[in-house]
Tab-separated table of C-alpha atoms in Angstrom:
chain	number	residue	atom	x	y	z
A	16	UNK	CA	-16.240	-31.221	-22.222
A	17	UNK	CA	-18.576	-33.049	-23.385
A	18	UNK	CA	-18.823	-36.465	-22.622
A	19	UNK	CA	-21.112	-39.456	-24.079
A	20	UNK	CA	-21.423	-41.976	-21.435
A	21	UNK	CA	-21.292	-46.154	-23.000
A	22	UNK	CA	-20.842	-44.755	-26.798
A	23	UNK	CA	-21.542	-47.290	-29.014
A	24	UNK	CA	-18.748	-45.471	-31.026
A	25	UNK	CA	-16.231	-43.629	-30.529
A	26	UNK	CA	-13.353	-41.585	-32.118
A	27	UNK	CA	-10.740	-39.524	-32.402
A	28	UNK	CA	-7.841	-38.070	-33.908
A	29	UNK	CA	-4.757	-34.842	-33.910
A	30	UNK	CA	-4.578	-33.187	-36.724
A	31	UNK	CA	-1.913	-30.677	-37.379
A	32	UNK	CA	-2.505	-26.918	-36.976
A	33	UNK	CA	-2.719	-26.417	-41.129
A	34	UNK	CA	-5.578	-26.484	-43.921
A	35	UNK	CA	-4.797	-29.699	-45.372
A	36	UNK	CA	-6.245	-30.926	-41.832
A	37	UNK	CA	-9.784	-29.770	-42.506
A	38	UNK	CA	-10.047	-32.439	-45.825
A	39	UNK	CA	-7.924	-35.005	-43.130
A	40	UNK	CA	-10.691	-34.464	-40.302
A	41	UNK	CA	-13.543	-34.917	-42.813
A	42	UNK	CA	-12.395	-38.415	-44.616
A	43	UNK	CA	-11.859	-39.818	-40.984
A	44	UNK	CA	-15.083	-39.471	-39.619
A	45	UNK	CA	-16.988	-39.697	-42.968
A	46	UNK	CA	-15.233	-43.232	-43.362
A	47	UNK	CA	-15.826	-43.982	-39.768
A	48	UNK	CA	-20.412	-42.923	-39.404
A	49	UNK	CA	-20.152	-44.787	-42.637
A	50	UNK	CA	-18.474	-48.094	-41.617
A	51	UNK	CA	-20.958	-47.856	-38.722
A	52	UNK	CA	-24.438	-47.287	-41.137
A	53	UNK	CA	-25.303	-43.942	-40.490
A	54	UNK	CA	-27.365	-42.967	-42.809
A	55	UNK	CA	-25.464	-40.859	-45.883
A	56	UNK	CA	-27.357	-37.937	-45.634
A	57	UNK	CA	-26.351	-37.911	-41.901
A	58	UNK	CA	-22.891	-38.152	-42.552
A	59	UNK	CA	-23.087	-35.410	-45.425
A	60	UNK	CA	-24.290	-33.432	-42.560
A	61	UNK	CA	-21.969	-33.808	-40.089
A	62	UNK	CA	-18.537	-33.563	-41.831
A	63	UNK	CA	-19.898	-30.003	-43.108
A	64	UNK	CA	-20.871	-29.304	-39.266
A	65	UNK	CA	-17.310	-30.480	-38.577
A	66	UNK	CA	-15.449	-28.875	-41.413
A	67	UNK	CA	-16.536	-25.532	-40.116
A	68	UNK	CA	-15.828	-26.431	-36.588
A	69	UNK	CA	-11.385	-26.948	-38.081
A	70	UNK	CA	-12.064	-24.160	-40.982
A	71	UNK	CA	-12.813	-22.153	-37.484
A	72	UNK	CA	-10.018	-23.505	-35.567
A	73	UNK	CA	-7.210	-23.052	-37.727
A	74	UNK	CA	-8.048	-19.597	-39.036
A	75	UNK	CA	-8.528	-18.041	-35.772
A	76	UNK	CA	-6.870	-20.673	-32.912
A	77	UNK	CA	-3.598	-21.393	-31.975
A	78	UNK	CA	-2.427	-24.539	-32.364
A	79	UNK	CA	-2.458	-26.864	-28.670
A	80	UNK	CA	1.409	-27.845	-26.994
A	81	UNK	CA	2.021	-30.272	-30.029
A	82	UNK	CA	0.654	-28.217	-32.827
A	83	UNK	CA	-2.595	-30.169	-33.762
A	84	UNK	CA	-5.956	-30.264	-32.909
A	85	UNK	CA	-8.285	-32.315	-31.855
A	86	UNK	CA	-10.767	-33.829	-33.430
A	87	UNK	CA	-12.959	-36.591	-31.817
A	88	UNK	CA	-17.192	-37.725	-32.006
A	89	UNK	CA	-18.945	-40.722	-30.186
A	90	UNK	CA	-22.361	-42.250	-31.508
A	91	UNK	CA	-24.973	-43.105	-28.360
A	92	UNK	CA	-28.598	-43.017	-28.791
A	93	UNK	CA	-29.288	-41.894	-31.744
A	94	UNK	CA	-27.374	-38.656	-31.444
A	95	UNK	CA	-23.628	-37.793	-32.709
A	96	UNK	CA	-21.297	-35.641	-30.775
A	97	UNK	CA	-18.397	-33.717	-32.683
A	98	UNK	CA	-15.882	-31.868	-30.603
A	99	UNK	CA	-13.028	-29.854	-31.874
A	100	UNK	CA	-9.968	-28.301	-29.583
A	101	UNK	CA	-7.932	-25.900	-30.611
A	102	UNK	CA	-5.316	-24.241	-28.823
A	103	UNK	CA	-7.373	-20.864	-27.815
A	104	UNK	CA	-7.243	-17.343	-29.809
A	105	UNK	CA	-7.880	-14.314	-29.122
A	106	UNK	CA	-11.218	-14.213	-28.850
A	107	UNK	CA	-14.285	-17.173	-27.961
A	108	UNK	CA	-15.799	-18.560	-30.338
A	109	UNK	CA	-19.195	-16.498	-31.299
A	110	UNK	CA	-21.727	-16.071	-34.069
A	111	UNK	CA	-21.311	-13.018	-35.479
A	112	UNK	CA	-23.745	-10.994	-38.061
A	113	UNK	CA	-23.132	-11.271	-41.485
A	114	UNK	CA	-24.529	-9.052	-44.613
A	115	UNK	CA	-25.353	-10.931	-47.648
A	116	UNK	CA	-22.194	-9.922	-49.480
A	117	UNK	CA	-19.800	-11.047	-46.623
A	118	UNK	CA	-16.635	-12.951	-47.778
A	119	UNK	CA	-16.656	-15.295	-44.048
A	120	UNK	CA	-17.803	-15.259	-41.117
A	121	UNK	CA	-20.413	-17.747	-41.536
A	122	UNK	CA	-18.567	-21.095	-40.217
A	123	UNK	CA	-20.648	-20.985	-36.560
A	124	UNK	CA	-24.152	-20.250	-37.958
A	125	UNK	CA	-23.855	-23.479	-40.296
A	126	UNK	CA	-22.691	-25.580	-37.224
A	127	UNK	CA	-25.951	-24.279	-34.992
A	128	UNK	CA	-28.631	-24.639	-38.083
A	129	UNK	CA	-27.590	-27.754	-39.024
A	130	UNK	CA	-26.967	-29.009	-34.998
A	131	UNK	CA	-29.333	-29.383	-32.399
A	132	UNK	CA	-27.042	-27.980	-29.721
A	133	UNK	CA	-23.929	-26.792	-29.937
A	134	UNK	CA	-21.162	-24.377	-27.847
A	135	UNK	CA	-18.295	-23.903	-26.207
A	136	UNK	CA	-16.526	-24.741	-23.617
A	137	UNK	CA	-13.378	-23.408	-22.603
A	138	UNK	CA	-10.529	-25.032	-20.073
A	139	UNK	CA	-6.765	-23.648	-19.356
A	140	UNK	CA	-5.590	-22.458	-22.197
A	141	UNK	CA	-7.645	-25.123	-24.674
A	142	UNK	CA	-11.200	-24.025	-26.251
A	143	UNK	CA	-13.526	-27.207	-27.591
A	144	UNK	CA	-16.639	-26.083	-30.159
A	145	UNK	CA	-18.588	-29.269	-29.965
A	146	UNK	CA	-21.979	-29.962	-31.459
A	147	UNK	CA	-24.508	-32.380	-31.331
A	148	UNK	CA	-26.372	-34.140	-34.270
A	149	UNK	CA	-29.664	-36.138	-34.395
A	150	UNK	CA	-29.470	-39.348	-36.378
A	151	UNK	CA	-32.031	-39.872	-37.656
A	152	UNK	CA	-32.435	-38.896	-41.442
A	153	UNK	CA	-35.550	-37.336	-41.451
A	154	UNK	CA	-34.709	-34.305	-38.951
A	155	UNK	CA	-31.410	-33.296	-40.907
A	156	UNK	CA	-34.063	-33.617	-44.755
A	157	UNK	CA	-37.270	-31.317	-42.245
A	158	UNK	CA	-34.287	-29.349	-41.081
A	159	UNK	CA	-32.982	-28.412	-45.515
A	160	UNK	CA	-36.439	-28.030	-46.366
A	161	UNK	CA	-36.561	-24.816	-44.113
A	162	UNK	CA	-34.069	-23.088	-45.512
């Protein structure tokens, strides 16, 4: 588990293992980050990364025993840690090489591109995909300029 000690702000929600949950998770995290004064550009990047992580869990993994997926976030030292935990899938989440015409398979590539760091942790039947976002808006803009 990615633990952010002495976090300035943390949150956790459990959402149903259903496609509508992507919107719910985005909204909750977006509202919390905005309330804490996080830069709008960073909020936008963060909820995009979160959306890809939640979508990946819903598409490729089983729910947790309670039928849900757990989303958590923590702010500390100029960084945002995001985590999405599910009931695991047939395969471990991994980056995929996609052709320009592929219809899907880009989610974790987006997570990797927009995050300072990311990874996958498996503990028992649970799988957690985590990402760390720098809260410095200038860093986000520089990353966007490279595309």
